[in-house]
PDB file of C-alpha atoms in Angstrom:
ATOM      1  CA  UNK A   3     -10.352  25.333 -88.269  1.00  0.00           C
ATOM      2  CA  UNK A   4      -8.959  22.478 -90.267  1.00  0.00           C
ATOM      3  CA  UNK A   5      -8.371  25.126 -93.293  1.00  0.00           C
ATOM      4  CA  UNK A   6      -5.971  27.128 -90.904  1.00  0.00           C
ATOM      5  CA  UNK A   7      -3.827  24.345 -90.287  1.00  0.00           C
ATOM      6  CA  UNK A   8      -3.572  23.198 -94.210  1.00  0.00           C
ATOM      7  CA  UNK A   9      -2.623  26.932 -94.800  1.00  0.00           C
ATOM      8  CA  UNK A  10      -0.412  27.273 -91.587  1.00  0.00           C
ATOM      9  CA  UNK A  11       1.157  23.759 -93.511  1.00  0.00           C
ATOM     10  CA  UNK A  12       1.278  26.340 -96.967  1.00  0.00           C
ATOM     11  CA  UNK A  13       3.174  29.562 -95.757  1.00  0.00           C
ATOM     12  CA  UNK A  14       5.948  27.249 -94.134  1.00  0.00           C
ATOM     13  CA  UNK A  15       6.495  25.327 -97.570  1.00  0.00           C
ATOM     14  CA  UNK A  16       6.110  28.975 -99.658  1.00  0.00           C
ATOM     15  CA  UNK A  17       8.807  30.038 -97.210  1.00  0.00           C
ATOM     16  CA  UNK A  18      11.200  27.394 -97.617  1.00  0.00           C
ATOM     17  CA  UNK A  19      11.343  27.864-101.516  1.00  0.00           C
ATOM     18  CA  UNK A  20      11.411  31.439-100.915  1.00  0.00           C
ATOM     19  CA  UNK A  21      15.301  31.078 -99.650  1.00  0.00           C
ATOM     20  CA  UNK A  22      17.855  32.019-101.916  1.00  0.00           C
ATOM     21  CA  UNK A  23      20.242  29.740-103.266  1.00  0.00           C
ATOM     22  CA  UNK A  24      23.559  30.660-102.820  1.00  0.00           C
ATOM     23  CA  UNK A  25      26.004  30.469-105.631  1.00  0.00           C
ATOM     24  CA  UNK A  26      30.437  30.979-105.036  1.00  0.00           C
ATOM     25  CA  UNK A  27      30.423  33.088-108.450  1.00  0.00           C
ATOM     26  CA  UNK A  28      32.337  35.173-106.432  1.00  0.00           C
ATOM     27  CA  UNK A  29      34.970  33.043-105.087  1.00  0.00           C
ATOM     28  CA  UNK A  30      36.227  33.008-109.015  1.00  0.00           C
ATOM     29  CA  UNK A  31      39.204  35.190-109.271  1.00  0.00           C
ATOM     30  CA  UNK A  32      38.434  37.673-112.101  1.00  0.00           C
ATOM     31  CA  UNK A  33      42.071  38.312-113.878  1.00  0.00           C
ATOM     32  CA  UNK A  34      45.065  35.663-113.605  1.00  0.00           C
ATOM     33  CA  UNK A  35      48.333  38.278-113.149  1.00  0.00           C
ATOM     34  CA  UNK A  36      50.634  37.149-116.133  1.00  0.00           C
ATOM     35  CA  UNK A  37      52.054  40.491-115.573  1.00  0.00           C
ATOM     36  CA  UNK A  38      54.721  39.364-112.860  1.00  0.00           C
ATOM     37  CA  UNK A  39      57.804  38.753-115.013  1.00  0.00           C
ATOM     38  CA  UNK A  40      60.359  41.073-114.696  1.00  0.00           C
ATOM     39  CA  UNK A  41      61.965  39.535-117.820  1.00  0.00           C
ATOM     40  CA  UNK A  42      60.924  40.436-121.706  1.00  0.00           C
ATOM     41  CA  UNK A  43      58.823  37.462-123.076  1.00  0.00           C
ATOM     42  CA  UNK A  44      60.807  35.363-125.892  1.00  0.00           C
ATOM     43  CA  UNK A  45      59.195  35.177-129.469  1.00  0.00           C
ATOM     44  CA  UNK A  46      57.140  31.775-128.339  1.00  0.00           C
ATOM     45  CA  UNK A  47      56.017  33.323-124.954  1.00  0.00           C
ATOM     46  CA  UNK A  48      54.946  36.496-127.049  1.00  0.00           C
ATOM     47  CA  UNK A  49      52.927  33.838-129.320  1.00  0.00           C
ATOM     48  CA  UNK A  50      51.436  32.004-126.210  1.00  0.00           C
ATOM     49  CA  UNK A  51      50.354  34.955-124.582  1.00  0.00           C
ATOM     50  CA  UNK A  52      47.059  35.551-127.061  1.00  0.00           C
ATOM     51  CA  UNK A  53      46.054  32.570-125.978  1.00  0.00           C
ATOM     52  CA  UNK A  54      46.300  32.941-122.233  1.00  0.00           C
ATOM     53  CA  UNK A  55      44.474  36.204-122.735  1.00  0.00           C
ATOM     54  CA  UNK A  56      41.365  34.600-124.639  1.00  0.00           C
ATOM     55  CA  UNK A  57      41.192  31.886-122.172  1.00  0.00           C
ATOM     56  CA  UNK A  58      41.189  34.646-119.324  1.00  0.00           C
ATOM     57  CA  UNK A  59      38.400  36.661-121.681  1.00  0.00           C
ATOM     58  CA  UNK A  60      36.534  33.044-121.661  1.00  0.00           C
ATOM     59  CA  UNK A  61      36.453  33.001-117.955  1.00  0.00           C
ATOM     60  CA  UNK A  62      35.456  36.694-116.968  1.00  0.00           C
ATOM     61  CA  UNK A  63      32.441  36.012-119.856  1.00  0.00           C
ATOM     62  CA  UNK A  64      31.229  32.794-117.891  1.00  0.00           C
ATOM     63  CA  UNK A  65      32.025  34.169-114.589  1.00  0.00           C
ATOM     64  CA  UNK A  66      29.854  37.302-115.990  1.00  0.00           C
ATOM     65  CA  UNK A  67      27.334  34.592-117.363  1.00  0.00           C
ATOM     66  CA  UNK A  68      26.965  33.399-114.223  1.00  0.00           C
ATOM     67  CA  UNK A  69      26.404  36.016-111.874  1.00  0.00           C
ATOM     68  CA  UNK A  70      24.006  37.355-114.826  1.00  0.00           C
ATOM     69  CA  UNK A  71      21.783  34.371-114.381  1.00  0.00           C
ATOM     70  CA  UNK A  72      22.435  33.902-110.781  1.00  0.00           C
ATOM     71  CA  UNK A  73      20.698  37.370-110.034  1.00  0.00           C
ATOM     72  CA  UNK A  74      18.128  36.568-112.795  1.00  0.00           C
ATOM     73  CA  UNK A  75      17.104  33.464-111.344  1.00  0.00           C
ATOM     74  CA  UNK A  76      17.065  35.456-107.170  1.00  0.00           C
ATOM     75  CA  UNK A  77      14.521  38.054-108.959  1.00  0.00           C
ATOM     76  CA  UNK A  78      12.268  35.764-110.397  1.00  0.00           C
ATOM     77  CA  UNK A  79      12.186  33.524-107.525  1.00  0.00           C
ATOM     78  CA  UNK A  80      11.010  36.687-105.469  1.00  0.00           C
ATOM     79  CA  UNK A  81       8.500  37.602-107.858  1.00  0.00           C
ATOM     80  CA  UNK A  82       7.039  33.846-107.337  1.00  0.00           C
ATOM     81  CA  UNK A  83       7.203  33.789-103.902  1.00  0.00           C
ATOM     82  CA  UNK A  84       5.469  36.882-103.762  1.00  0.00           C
ATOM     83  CA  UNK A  85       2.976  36.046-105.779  1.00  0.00           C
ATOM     84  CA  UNK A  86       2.284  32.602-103.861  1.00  0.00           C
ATOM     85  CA  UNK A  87       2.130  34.708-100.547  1.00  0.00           C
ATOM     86  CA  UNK A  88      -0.840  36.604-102.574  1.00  0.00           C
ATOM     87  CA  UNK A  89      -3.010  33.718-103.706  1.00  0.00           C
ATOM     88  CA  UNK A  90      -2.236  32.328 -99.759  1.00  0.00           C
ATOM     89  CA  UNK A  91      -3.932  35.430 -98.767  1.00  0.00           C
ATOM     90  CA  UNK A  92      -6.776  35.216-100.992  1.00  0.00           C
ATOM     91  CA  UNK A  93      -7.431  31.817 -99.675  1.00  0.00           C
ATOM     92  CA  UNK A  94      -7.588  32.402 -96.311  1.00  0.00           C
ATOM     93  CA  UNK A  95      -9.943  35.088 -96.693  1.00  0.00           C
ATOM     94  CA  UNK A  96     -11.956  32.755 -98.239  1.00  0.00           C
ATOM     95  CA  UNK A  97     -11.701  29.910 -95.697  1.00  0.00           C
ATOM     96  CA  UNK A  98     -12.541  33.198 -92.959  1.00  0.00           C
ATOM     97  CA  UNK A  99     -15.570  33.913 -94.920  1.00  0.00           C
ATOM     98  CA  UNK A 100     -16.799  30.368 -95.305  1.00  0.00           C
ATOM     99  CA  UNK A 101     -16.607  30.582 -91.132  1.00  0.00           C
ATOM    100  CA  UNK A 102     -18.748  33.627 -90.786  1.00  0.00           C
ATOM    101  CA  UNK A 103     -21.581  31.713 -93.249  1.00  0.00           C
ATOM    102  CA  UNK A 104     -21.066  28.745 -90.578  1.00  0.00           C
ATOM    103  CA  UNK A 105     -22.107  31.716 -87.997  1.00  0.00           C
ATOM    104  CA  UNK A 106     -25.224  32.454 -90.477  1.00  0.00           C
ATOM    105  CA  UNK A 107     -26.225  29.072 -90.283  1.00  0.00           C
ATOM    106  CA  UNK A 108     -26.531  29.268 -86.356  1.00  0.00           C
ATOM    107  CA  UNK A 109     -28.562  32.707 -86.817  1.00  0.00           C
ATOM    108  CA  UNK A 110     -30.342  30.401 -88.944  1.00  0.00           C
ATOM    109  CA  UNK A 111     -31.169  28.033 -85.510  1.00  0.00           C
ATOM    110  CA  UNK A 112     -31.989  31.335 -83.974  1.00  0.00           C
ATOM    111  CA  UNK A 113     -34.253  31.812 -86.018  1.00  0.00           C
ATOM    112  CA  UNK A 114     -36.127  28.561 -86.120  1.00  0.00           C
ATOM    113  CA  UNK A 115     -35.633  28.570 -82.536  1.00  0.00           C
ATOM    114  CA  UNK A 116     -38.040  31.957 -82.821  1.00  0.00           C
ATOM    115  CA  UNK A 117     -40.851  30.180 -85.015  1.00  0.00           C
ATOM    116  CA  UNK A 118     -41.222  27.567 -82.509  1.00  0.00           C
ATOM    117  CA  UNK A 119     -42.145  30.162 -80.036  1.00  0.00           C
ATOM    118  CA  UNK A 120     -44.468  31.766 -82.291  1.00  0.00           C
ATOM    119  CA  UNK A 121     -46.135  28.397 -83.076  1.00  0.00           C
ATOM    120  CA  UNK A 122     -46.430  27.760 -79.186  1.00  0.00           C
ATOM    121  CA  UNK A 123     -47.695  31.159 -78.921  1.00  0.00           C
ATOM    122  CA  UNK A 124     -50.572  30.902 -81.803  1.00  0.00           C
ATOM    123  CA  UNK A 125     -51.740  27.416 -79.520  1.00  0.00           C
ATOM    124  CA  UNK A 126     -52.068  29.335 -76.908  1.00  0.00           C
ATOM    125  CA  UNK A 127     -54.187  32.057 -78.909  1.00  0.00           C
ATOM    126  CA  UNK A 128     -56.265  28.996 -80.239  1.00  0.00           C
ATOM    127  CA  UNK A 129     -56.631  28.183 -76.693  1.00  0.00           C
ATOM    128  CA  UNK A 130     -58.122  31.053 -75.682  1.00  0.00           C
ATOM    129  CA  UNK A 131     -60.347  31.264 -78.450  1.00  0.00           C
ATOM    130  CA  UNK A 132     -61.854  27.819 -77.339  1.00  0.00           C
ATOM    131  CA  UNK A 133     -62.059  28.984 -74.131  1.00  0.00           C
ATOM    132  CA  UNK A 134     -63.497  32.446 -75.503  1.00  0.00           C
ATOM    133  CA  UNK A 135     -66.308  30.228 -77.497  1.00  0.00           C
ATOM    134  CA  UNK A 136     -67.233  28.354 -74.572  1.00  0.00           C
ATOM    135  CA  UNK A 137     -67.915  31.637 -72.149  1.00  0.00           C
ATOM    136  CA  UNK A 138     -69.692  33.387 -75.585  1.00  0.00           C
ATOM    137  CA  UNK A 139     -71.971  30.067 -75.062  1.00  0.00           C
ATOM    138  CA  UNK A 140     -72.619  30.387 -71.704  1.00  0.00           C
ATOM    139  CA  UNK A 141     -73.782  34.082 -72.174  1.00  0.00           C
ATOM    140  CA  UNK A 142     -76.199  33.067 -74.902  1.00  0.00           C
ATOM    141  CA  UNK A 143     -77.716  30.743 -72.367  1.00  0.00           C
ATOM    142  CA  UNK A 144     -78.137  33.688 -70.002  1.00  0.00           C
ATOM    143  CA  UNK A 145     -79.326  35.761 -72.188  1.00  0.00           C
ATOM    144  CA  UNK A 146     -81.999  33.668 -73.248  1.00  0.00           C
ATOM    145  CA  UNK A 147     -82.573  33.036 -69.547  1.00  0.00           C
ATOM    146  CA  UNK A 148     -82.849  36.854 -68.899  1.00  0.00           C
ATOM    147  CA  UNK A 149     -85.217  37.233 -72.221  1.00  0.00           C
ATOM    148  CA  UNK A 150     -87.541  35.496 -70.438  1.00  0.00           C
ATOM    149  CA  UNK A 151     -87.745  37.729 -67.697  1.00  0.00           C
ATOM    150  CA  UNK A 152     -86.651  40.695 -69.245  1.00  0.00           C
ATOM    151  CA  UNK A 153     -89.911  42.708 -68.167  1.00  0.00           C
ATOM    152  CA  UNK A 154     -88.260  41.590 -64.409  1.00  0.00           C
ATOM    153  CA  UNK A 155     -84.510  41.983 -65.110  1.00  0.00           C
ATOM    154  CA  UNK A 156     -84.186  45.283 -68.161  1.00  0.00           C
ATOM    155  CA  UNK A 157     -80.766  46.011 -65.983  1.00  0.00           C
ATOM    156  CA  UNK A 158     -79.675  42.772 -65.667  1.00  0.00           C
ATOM    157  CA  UNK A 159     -80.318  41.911 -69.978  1.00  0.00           C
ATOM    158  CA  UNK A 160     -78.349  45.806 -70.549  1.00  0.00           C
ATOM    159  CA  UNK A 161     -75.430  44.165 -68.822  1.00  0.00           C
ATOM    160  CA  UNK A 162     -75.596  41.165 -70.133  1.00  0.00           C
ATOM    161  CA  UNK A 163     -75.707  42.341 -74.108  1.00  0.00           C
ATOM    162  CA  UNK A 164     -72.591  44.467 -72.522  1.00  0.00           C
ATOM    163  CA  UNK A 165     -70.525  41.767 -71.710  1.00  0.00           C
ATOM    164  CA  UNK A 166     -71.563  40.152 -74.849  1.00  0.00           C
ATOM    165  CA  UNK A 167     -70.023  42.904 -76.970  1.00  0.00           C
ATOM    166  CA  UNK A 168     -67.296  43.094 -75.500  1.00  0.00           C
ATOM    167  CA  UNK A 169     -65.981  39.341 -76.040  1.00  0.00           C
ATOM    168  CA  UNK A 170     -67.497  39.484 -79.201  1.00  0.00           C
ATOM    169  CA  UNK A 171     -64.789  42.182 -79.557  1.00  0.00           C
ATOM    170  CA  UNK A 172     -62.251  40.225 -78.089  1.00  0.00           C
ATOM    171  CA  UNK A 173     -63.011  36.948 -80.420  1.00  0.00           C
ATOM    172  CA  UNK A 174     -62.473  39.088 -83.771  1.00  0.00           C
ATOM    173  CA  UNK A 175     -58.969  40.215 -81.985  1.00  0.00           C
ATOM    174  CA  UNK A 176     -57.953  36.968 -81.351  1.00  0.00           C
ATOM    175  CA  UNK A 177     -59.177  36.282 -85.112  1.00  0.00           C
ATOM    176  CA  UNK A 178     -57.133  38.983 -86.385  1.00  0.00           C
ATOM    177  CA  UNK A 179     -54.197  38.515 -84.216  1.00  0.00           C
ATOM    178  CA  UNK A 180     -54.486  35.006 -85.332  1.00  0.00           C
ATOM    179  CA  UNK A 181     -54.139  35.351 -89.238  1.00  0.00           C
ATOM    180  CA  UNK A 182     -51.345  38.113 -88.461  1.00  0.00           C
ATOM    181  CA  UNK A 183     -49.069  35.351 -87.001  1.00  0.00           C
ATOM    182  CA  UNK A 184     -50.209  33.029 -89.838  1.00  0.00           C
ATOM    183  CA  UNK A 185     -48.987  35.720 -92.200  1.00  0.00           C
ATOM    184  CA  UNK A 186     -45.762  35.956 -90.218  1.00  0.00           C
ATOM    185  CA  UNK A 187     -45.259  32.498 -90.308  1.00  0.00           C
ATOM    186  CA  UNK A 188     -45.007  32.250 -94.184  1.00  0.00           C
ATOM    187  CA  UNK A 189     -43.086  34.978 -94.704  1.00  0.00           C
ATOM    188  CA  UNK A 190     -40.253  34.052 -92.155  1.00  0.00           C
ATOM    189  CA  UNK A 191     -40.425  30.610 -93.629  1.00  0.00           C
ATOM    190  CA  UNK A 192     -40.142  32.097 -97.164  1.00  0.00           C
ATOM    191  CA  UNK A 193     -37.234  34.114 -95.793  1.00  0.00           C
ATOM    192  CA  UNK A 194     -35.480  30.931 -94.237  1.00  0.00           C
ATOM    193  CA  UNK A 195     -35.491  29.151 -97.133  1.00  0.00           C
ATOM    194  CA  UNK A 196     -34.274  31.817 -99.478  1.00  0.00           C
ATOM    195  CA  UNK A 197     -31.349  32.522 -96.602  1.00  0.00           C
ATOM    196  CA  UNK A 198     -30.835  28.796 -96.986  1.00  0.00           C
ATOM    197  CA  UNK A 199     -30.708  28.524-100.316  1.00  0.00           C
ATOM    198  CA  UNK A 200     -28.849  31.183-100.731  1.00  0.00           C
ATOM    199  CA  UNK A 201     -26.074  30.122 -98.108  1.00  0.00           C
ATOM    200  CA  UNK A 202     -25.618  26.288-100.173  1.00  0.00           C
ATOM    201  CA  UNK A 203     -24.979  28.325-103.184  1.00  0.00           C
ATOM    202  CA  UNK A 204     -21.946  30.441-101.623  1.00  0.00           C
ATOM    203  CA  UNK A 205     -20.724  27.953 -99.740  1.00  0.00           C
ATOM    204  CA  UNK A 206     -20.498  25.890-103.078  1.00  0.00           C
ATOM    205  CA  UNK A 207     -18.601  28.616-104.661  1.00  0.00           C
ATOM    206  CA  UNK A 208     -16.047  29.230-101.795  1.00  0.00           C
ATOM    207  CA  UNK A 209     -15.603  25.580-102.088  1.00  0.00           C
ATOM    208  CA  UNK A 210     -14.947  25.674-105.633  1.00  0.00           C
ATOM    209  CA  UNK A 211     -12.736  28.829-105.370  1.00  0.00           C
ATOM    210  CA  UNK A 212     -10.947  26.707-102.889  1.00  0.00           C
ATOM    211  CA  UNK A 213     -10.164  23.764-105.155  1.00  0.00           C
ATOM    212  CA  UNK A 214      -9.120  25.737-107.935  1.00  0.00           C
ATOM    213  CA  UNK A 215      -6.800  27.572-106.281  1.00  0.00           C
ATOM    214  CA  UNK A 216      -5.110  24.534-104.709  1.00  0.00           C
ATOM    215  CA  UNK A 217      -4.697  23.196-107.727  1.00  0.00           C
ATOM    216  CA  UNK A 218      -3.440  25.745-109.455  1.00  0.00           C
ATOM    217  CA  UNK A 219      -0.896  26.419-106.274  1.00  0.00           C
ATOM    218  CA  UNK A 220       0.488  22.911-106.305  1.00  0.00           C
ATOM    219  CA  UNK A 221       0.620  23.145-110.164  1.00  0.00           C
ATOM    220  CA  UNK A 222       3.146  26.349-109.438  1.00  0.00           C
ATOM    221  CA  UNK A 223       5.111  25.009-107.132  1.00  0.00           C
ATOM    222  CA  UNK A 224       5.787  21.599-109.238  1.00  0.00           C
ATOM    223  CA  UNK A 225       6.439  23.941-111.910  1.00  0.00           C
ATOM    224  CA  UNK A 226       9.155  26.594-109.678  1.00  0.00           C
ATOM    225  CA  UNK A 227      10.700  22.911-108.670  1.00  0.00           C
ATOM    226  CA  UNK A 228      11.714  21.879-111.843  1.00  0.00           C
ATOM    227  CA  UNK A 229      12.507  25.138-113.282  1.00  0.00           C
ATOM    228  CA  UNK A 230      15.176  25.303-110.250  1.00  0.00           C
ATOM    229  CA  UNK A 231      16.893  21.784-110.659  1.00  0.00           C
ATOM    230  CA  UNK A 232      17.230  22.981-114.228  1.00  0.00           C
ATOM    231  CA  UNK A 233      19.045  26.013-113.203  1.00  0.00           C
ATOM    232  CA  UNK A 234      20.938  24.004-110.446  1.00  0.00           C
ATOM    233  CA  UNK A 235      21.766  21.644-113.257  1.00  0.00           C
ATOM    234  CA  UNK A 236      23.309  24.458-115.701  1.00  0.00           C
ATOM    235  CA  UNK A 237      25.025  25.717-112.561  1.00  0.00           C
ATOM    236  CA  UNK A 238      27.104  22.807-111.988  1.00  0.00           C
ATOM    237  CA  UNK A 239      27.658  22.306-115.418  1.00  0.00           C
ATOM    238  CA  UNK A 240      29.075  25.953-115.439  1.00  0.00           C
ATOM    239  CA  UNK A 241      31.114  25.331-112.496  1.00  0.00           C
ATOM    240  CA  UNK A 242      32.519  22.088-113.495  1.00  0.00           C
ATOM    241  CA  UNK A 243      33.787  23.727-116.965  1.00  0.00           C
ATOM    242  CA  UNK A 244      35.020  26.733-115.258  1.00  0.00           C
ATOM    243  CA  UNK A 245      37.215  24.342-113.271  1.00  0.00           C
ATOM    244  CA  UNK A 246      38.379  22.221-116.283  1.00  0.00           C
ATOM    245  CA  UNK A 247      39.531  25.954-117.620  1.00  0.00           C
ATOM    246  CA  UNK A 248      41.635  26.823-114.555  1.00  0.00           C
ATOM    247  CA  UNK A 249      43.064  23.650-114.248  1.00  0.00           C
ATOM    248  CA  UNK A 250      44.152  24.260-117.906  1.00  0.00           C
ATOM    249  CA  UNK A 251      45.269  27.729-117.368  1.00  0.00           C
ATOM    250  CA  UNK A 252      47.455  26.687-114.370  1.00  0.00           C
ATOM    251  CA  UNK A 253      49.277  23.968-116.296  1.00  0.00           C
ATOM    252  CA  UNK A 254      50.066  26.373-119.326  1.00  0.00           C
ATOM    253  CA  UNK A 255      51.203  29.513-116.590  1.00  0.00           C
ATOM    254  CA  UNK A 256      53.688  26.547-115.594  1.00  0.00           C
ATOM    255  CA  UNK A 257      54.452  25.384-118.791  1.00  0.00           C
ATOM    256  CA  UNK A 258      54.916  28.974-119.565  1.00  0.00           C
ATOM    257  CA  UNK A 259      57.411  29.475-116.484  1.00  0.00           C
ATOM    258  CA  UNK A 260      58.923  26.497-117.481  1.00  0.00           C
ATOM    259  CA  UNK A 261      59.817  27.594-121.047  1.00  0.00           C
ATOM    260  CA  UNK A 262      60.307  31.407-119.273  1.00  0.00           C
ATOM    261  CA  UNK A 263      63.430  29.567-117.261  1.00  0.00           C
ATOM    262  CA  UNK A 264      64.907  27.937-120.074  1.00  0.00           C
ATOM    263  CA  UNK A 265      64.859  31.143-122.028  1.00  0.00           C
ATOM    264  CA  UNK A 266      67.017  32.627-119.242  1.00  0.00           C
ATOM    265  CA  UNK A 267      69.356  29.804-119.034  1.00  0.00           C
ATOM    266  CA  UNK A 268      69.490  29.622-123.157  1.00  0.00           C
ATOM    267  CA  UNK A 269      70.026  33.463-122.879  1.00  0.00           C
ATOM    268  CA  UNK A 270      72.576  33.196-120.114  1.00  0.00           C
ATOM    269  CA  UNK A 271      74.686  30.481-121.697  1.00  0.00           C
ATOM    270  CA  UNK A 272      74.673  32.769-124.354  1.00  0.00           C
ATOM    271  CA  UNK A 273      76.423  35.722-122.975  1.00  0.00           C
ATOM    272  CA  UNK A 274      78.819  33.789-121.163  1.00  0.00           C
TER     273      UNK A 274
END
């Protein structure tokens, strides 16, 4: 019972890691519309404008990055948790089978519970073969009593060697019976201690299994937590330079507008 709890403890832990983590790649605008001037661009806007267009290439290839190693990082997570939900599987199969070789150990007391019977039962045979030797006494004495008159009492000696017979009979039954259950006995106690044996030895190797696969469970899931605070790591690190860029790009589309505006007014002044 206490193995269905630890593994009840398992699937909820294999199920927290199994969530995805949720990334705002897709909050990041893809294109920055430079297009909105109605105005022709002046000979320093039309050298500027490479520039804007590389930094915009720079964005859509980390934004692309990103999402790239976002959906990288979901499958491989799924393939883990998959594969944790497995080995959870195979170990409570094993815990289920180390509880049916608890149930062979009680057919074990069954058992035992079934010699003692027999070993009751063989007293009672040896009872009755005491009792048998003491009546096969008692007709030797009347034998010899009737051989004394058996001129007097032919009948009564023809009866007599009758009754003998018979219990004679009845002794090498009991005799018989006797080293059958004594044969019975030593095989069923062979049998009980090769069942014995045998059940030490498996449940030694389903505890074994057991360990081994614990260990090499908690050894995965160390490992799947520090592979994802790296990846959370280079994920803020992305995100944080992304930023710095479109803080960048916003202050050169105003320093653009800015110089834009002054090429209107130079132009203006110009024509008046």
């Amino acid at each position: 019972m206490h193995h269905s709890k630890f593994w009840a403890r398992g699937r909820m832990t294999v199920r927290e890691r199994a969530e995805p983590v949720h990334t705002d790649v897709q909050d990041i605008p893809r294109t920055c519309n430079t297009e909105d001037y109605s105005e022709p661009l002046s000979p320093k806007q039309s050298a500027d404008a490479p520039d804007n267009q590389s930094e915009e290439s720079e964005i859509l290839k980390l934004r692309d990055a990103l999402e790239h190693q976002a959906r990288s990082y979901h499958s491989k997570l799924e393939q883990r948790t998959l594969r944790l939900n497995e080995i959870e599987a195979t170990i409570i199969a094993a815990a289920k089978k180390l509880e049916s070789h608890q149930q062979s150990g009680r057919v074990m007391k069954e058992y035992e519970k079934s010699i003692a019977t027999l070993e009751n039962e063989i007293d009672r045979v040896k009872r009755q073969i005491a009792k048998t030797t003491q009546d096969r006494s008692k007709i030797i004495e009347e034998r010899d009593v009737a051989a004394d008159d058996l001129r007097r009492a032919e009948l009564a000696f023809s009866d007599l060697h009758s009754k003998y017979e018979k219990a004679k009979q009845i002794v090498s039954n009991f005799k018989k019976n006797e080293e059958i259950l004594l044969n019975r006995y030593d095989v069923m106690k062979l049998k009980l201690e090769h069942r014995d044996a045998k059940l030490k030895y498996l449940q030694d190797s389903v505890e074994d299994v057991f360990q081994r696969m614990k260990l090499d469970y908690e050894s995965r899931i160390k490992s799947e937590d520090v592979e994802g605070n790296r990846i959370r790591a280079q994920l803020r690190k992305l995100e944080l330079r992304m930023s710095t860029i479109e803080k960048d790009l916003e202050q050169k589309e105003k320093e653009n507008s800015q110089l834009s505006h002054l090429c209107d007014d130079l132009i203006k002044g110009q024509r008046n």
